[in-house]
Amino acid sequence: MAGATEEDWTDWVATQAPRSADPRDTYWFVGGPLDGRVRTRPAESVAPAVVKHVHLHEGPKIVHLYDLHEVAGHGGEYRLRE
């Protein structure tokens, strides 16, 4: 920006600054086949109370249910249902 004024520089910096991404909530899976996995979703969307994981293979299908336990409004944990 050769010959730019202070005002030009301020305007340029403002337009080049990265825009903040939409805030996202984080959800961890605890137990079962999804243990340790992490998922995010937009903060304004409602997370399902139960997640069903179906494992298909040559034998019978295996179904695991995970229940949501919210954490202070910033996501939560999906814990394997016993």
CSV table of N, CA and C in Angstrom, one decimal:
chain,number,residue,atom,x,y,z
A,1,MET,N,0.8,-1.2,0.0
A,1,MET,CA,0.0,0.0,0.0
A,1,MET,C,0.9,1.2,0.0
A,2,ALA,N,1.6,1.4,-1.0
A,2,ALA,CA,2.5,2.6,-1.1
A,2,ALA,C,1.7,3.8,-1.2
A,3,GLY,N,2.1,4.8,-0.4
A,3,GLY,CA,1.4,6.1,-0.4
A,3,GLY,C,0.1,6.1,0.3
A,4,ALA,N,-0.2,5.1,1.1
A,4,ALA,CA,-1.5,5.0,1.8
A,4,ALA,C,-1.5,5.9,3.0
A,5,THR,N,-2.6,6.4,3.4
A,5,THR,CA,-2.7,7.2,4.6
A,5,THR,C,-3.1,6.3,5.7
A,6,GLU,N,-3.0,6.8,6.9
A,6,GLU,CA,-3.4,6.1,8.1
A,6,GLU,C,-4.8,5.6,8.0
A,7,GLU,N,-5.7,6.4,7.5
A,7,GLU,CA,-7.1,6.0,7.4
A,7,GLU,C,-7.3,4.9,6.4
A,8,ASP,N,-6.5,5.0,5.2
A,8,ASP,CA,-6.6,3.9,4.3
A,8,ASP,C,-6.1,2.6,4.9
A,9,TRP,N,-5.0,2.7,5.7
A,9,TRP,CA,-4.5,1.5,6.3
A,9,TRP,C,-5.5,0.8,7.3
A,10,THR,N,-6.2,1.7,8.1
A,10,THR,CA,-7.2,1.2,9.0
A,10,THR,C,-8.3,0.5,8.3
A,11,ASP,N,-8.8,1.1,7.2
A,11,ASP,CA,-9.9,0.5,6.4
A,11,ASP,C,-9.4,-0.8,5.8
A,12,TRP,N,-8.2,-0.9,5.3
A,12,TRP,CA,-7.7,-2.1,4.7
A,12,TRP,C,-7.6,-3.2,5.7
A,13,VAL,N,-7.0,-2.9,6.9
A,13,VAL,CA,-6.9,-3.9,7.9
A,13,VAL,C,-8.2,-4.5,8.3
A,14,ALA,N,-9.2,-3.6,8.4
A,14,ALA,CA,-10.6,-4.0,8.8
A,14,ALA,C,-11.2,-5.0,7.8
A,15,THR,N,-10.9,-4.7,6.5
A,15,THR,CA,-11.5,-5.6,5.5
A,15,THR,C,-10.7,-6.9,5.4
A,16,GLN,N,-9.5,-6.9,5.8
A,16,GLN,CA,-8.6,-8.2,5.7
A,16,GLN,C,-8.7,-9.1,6.9
A,17,ALA,N,-9.2,-8.5,8.0
A,17,ALA,CA,-9.3,-9.3,9.2
A,17,ALA,C,-10.2,-10.5,9.0
A,18,PRO,N,-9.8,-11.7,9.4
A,18,PRO,CA,-10.7,-12.9,9.2
A,18,PRO,C,-12.0,-12.7,10.0
A,19,ARG,N,-13.1,-13.1,9.4
A,19,ARG,CA,-14.3,-13.0,10.1
A,19,ARG,C,-14.4,-14.2,11.0
A,20,SER,N,-15.0,-13.9,12.2
A,20,SER,CA,-15.1,-15.0,13.2
A,20,SER,C,-16.1,-16.0,12.7
A,21,ALA,N,-15.8,-17.3,12.8
A,21,ALA,CA,-16.7,-18.4,12.4
A,21,ALA,C,-17.9,-18.4,13.3
A,22,ASP,N,-19.0,-19.0,12.8
A,22,ASP,CA,-20.1,-19.1,13.7
A,22,ASP,C,-19.8,-19.9,15.0
A,23,PRO,N,-20.3,-19.4,16.1
A,23,PRO,CA,-19.9,-20.1,17.3
A,23,PRO,C,-20.5,-21.6,17.3
A,24,ARG,N,-19.7,-22.5,17.7
A,24,ARG,CA,-20.1,-23.9,17.6
A,24,ARG,C,-20.0,-24.5,19.0
A,25,ASP,N,-20.9,-25.4,19.3
A,25,ASP,CA,-20.9,-26.2,20.5
A,25,ASP,C,-20.2,-27.5,20.2
A,26,THR,N,-19.5,-28.0,21.2
A,26,THR,CA,-18.8,-29.3,21.1
A,26,THR,C,-19.4,-30.4,21.9
A,27,TYR,N,-19.5,-31.6,21.3
A,27,TYR,CA,-20.1,-32.7,22.0
A,27,TYR,C,-19.1,-33.9,21.9
A,28,TRP,N,-18.9,-34.5,23.1
A,28,TRP,CA,-17.9,-35.6,23.2
A,28,TRP,C,-18.8,-36.9,23.4
A,29,PHE,N,-18.3,-38.0,22.9
A,29,PHE,CA,-18.9,-39.3,23.1
A,29,PHE,C,-18.1,-40.1,24.1
A,30,VAL,N,-18.8,-40.7,25.1
A,30,VAL,CA,-18.1,-41.4,26.1
A,30,VAL,C,-18.7,-42.8,26.2
A,31,GLY,N,-17.8,-43.8,26.0
A,31,GLY,CA,-18.2,-45.2,26.1
A,31,GLY,C,-18.6,-45.8,24.8
A,32,GLY,N,-18.6,-47.1,24.7
A,32,GLY,CA,-19.1,-47.8,23.5
A,32,GLY,C,-18.2,-47.5,22.3
A,33,PRO,N,-18.7,-47.9,21.1
A,33,PRO,CA,-17.9,-47.8,19.9
A,33,PRO,C,-17.5,-46.4,19.5
A,34,LEU,N,-18.2,-45.4,19.9
A,34,LEU,CA,-17.9,-44.0,19.6
A,34,LEU,C,-17.1,-43.3,20.6
A,35,ASP,N,-16.6,-44.0,21.6
A,35,ASP,CA,-15.8,-43.4,22.7
A,35,ASP,C,-14.7,-42.5,22.1
A,36,GLY,N,-14.6,-41.3,22.6
A,36,GLY,CA,-13.5,-40.4,22.2
A,36,GLY,C,-13.8,-39.6,21.0
A,37,ARG,N,-14.8,-39.8,20.3
A,37,ARG,CA,-15.2,-39.0,19.2
A,37,ARG,C,-15.7,-37.7,19.6
A,38,VAL,N,-15.5,-36.6,18.8
A,38,VAL,CA,-15.9,-35.3,19.1
A,38,VAL,C,-16.7,-34.8,17.9
A,39,ARG,N,-17.8,-34.2,18.1
A,39,ARG,CA,-18.6,-33.5,17.1
A,39,ARG,C,-18.9,-32.1,17.5
A,40,THR,N,-19.1,-31.2,16.5
A,40,THR,CA,-19.5,-29.9,16.7
A,40,THR,C,-20.8,-29.6,15.9
A,41,ARG,N,-21.5,-28.6,16.4
A,41,ARG,CA,-22.7,-28.2,15.6
A,41,ARG,C,-22.9,-26.7,16.0
A,42,PRO,N,-23.6,-26.0,15.1
A,42,PRO,CA,-23.8,-24.5,15.4
A,42,PRO,C,-24.5,-24.4,16.7
A,43,ALA,N,-24.1,-23.3,17.4
A,43,ALA,CA,-24.7,-23.1,18.8
A,43,ALA,C,-26.2,-22.9,18.8
A,44,GLU,N,-26.7,-22.3,17.7
A,44,GLU,CA,-28.2,-22.0,17.6
A,44,GLU,C,-29.0,-23.2,17.3
A,45,SER,N,-28.4,-24.3,16.9
A,45,SER,CA,-29.2,-25.5,16.6
A,45,SER,C,-29.4,-26.4,17.8
A,46,VAL,N,-30.5,-27.1,17.9
A,46,VAL,CA,-30.8,-27.9,19.0
A,46,VAL,C,-30.2,-29.3,18.9
A,47,ALA,N,-29.4,-29.7,19.8
A,47,ALA,CA,-28.8,-31.1,19.8
A,47,ALA,C,-29.8,-32.1,20.1
A,48,PRO,N,-29.8,-33.3,19.5
A,48,PRO,CA,-30.7,-34.3,19.8
A,48,PRO,C,-30.4,-34.9,21.2
A,49,ALA,N,-31.5,-35.3,21.9
A,49,ALA,CA,-31.3,-35.8,23.3
A,49,ALA,C,-30.7,-37.2,23.3
A,50,VAL,N,-30.9,-37.9,22.2
A,50,VAL,CA,-30.4,-39.3,22.1
A,50,VAL,C,-29.8,-39.5,20.7
A,51,VAL,N,-28.7,-40.1,20.7
A,51,VAL,CA,-28.0,-40.5,19.4
A,51,VAL,C,-28.0,-42.0,19.3
A,52,LYS,N,-28.5,-42.5,18.2
A,52,LYS,CA,-28.4,-44.0,18.0
A,52,LYS,C,-27.3,-44.3,17.0
A,53,HIS,N,-26.4,-45.3,17.4
A,53,HIS,CA,-25.4,-45.7,16.6
A,53,HIS,C,-25.7,-47.2,16.2
A,54,VAL,N,-25.8,-47.5,14.9
A,54,VAL,CA,-26.1,-48.9,14.5
A,54,VAL,C,-24.8,-49.4,13.8
A,55,HIS,N,-24.3,-50.6,14.3
A,55,HIS,CA,-23.2,-51.2,13.7
A,55,HIS,C,-23.7,-52.4,12.9
A,56,LEU,N,-23.4,-52.3,11.6
A,56,LEU,CA,-23.9,-53.3,10.6
A,56,LEU,C,-22.6,-54.1,10.2
A,57,HIS,N,-22.8,-55.4,10.2
A,57,HIS,CA,-21.7,-56.3,9.8
A,57,HIS,C,-22.4,-57.6,9.4
A,58,GLU,N,-21.6,-58.7,9.2
A,58,GLU,CA,-22.2,-60.0,8.7
A,58,GLU,C,-23.1,-60.6,9.7
A,59,GLY,N,-23.0,-60.3,10.9
A,59,GLY,CA,-23.9,-60.9,12.0
A,59,GLY,C,-25.0,-60.0,12.2
A,60,PRO,N,-25.7,-60.1,13.4
A,60,PRO,CA,-26.8,-59.3,13.7
A,60,PRO,C,-26.4,-57.8,13.9
A,61,LYS,N,-27.3,-56.9,13.6
A,61,LYS,CA,-26.9,-55.5,13.9
A,61,LYS,C,-26.8,-55.2,15.4
A,62,ILE,N,-25.9,-54.3,15.7
A,62,ILE,CA,-25.7,-54.0,17.1
A,62,ILE,C,-26.1,-52.5,17.3
A,63,VAL,N,-27.0,-52.2,18.2
A,63,VAL,CA,-27.5,-50.8,18.4
A,63,VAL,C,-27.0,-50.3,19.7
A,64,HIS,N,-26.4,-49.1,19.7
A,64,HIS,CA,-25.9,-48.4,20.9
A,64,HIS,C,-26.7,-47.1,21.0
A,65,LEU,N,-27.2,-46.7,22.2
A,65,LEU,CA,-27.8,-45.4,22.4
A,65,LEU,C,-27.0,-44.6,23.3
A,66,TYR,N,-26.9,-43.3,22.9
A,66,TYR,CA,-26.1,-42.3,23.7
A,66,TYR,C,-27.1,-41.2,24.2
A,67,ASP,N,-27.0,-40.9,25.5
A,67,ASP,CA,-27.9,-39.9,26.0
A,67,ASP,C,-27.1,-38.6,26.2
A,68,LEU,N,-27.7,-37.5,25.9
A,68,LEU,CA,-27.0,-36.2,26.0
A,68,LEU,C,-27.0,-35.7,27.5
A,69,HIS,N,-25.9,-35.3,28.0
A,69,HIS,CA,-25.7,-34.6,29.3
A,69,HIS,C,-25.0,-33.3,28.9
A,70,GLU,N,-25.8,-32.2,29.0
A,70,GLU,CA,-25.3,-30.9,28.6
A,70,GLU,C,-24.3,-30.4,29.6
A,71,VAL,N,-23.4,-29.5,29.1
A,71,VAL,CA,-22.3,-28.9,29.9
A,71,VAL,C,-22.4,-27.4,29.7
A,72,ALA,N,-23.0,-26.7,30.7
A,72,ALA,CA,-23.0,-25.3,30.8
A,72,ALA,C,-23.2,-24.5,29.5
A,73,GLY,N,-24.1,-25.1,28.7
A,73,GLY,CA,-24.6,-24.4,27.5
A,73,GLY,C,-23.5,-24.3,26.4
A,74,HIS,N,-22.4,-25.0,26.5
A,74,HIS,CA,-21.4,-25.0,25.4
A,74,HIS,C,-21.2,-26.4,24.8
A,75,GLY,N,-22.3,-27.2,24.8
A,75,GLY,CA,-22.2,-28.5,24.2
A,75,GLY,C,-22.5,-29.5,25.3
A,76,GLY,N,-21.8,-30.6,25.3
A,76,GLY,CA,-22.1,-31.6,26.3
A,76,GLY,C,-21.4,-33.0,26.0
A,77,GLU,N,-21.8,-34.0,26.7
A,77,GLU,CA,-21.3,-35.3,26.5
A,77,GLU,C,-22.5,-36.2,26.1
A,78,TYR,N,-22.2,-37.1,25.2
A,78,TYR,CA,-23.2,-38.2,24.9
A,78,TYR,C,-22.6,-39.4,25.6
A,79,ARG,N,-23.3,-39.9,26.6
A,79,ARG,CA,-22.8,-41.0,27.3
A,79,ARG,C,-23.6,-42.3,26.9
A,80,LEU,N,-22.9,-43.4,26.8
A,80,LEU,CA,-23.5,-44.6,26.4
A,80,LEU,C,-24.5,-45.0,27.4
A,81,ARG,N,-25.7,-45.4,26.9
A,81,ARG,CA,-26.8,-45.8,27.8
A,81,ARG,C,-26.5,-47.2,28.2
A,82,GLU,N,-26.6,-47.5,29.5
A,82,GLU,CA,-26.4,-48.8,30.1
A,82,GLU,C,-27.6,-49.7,30.0
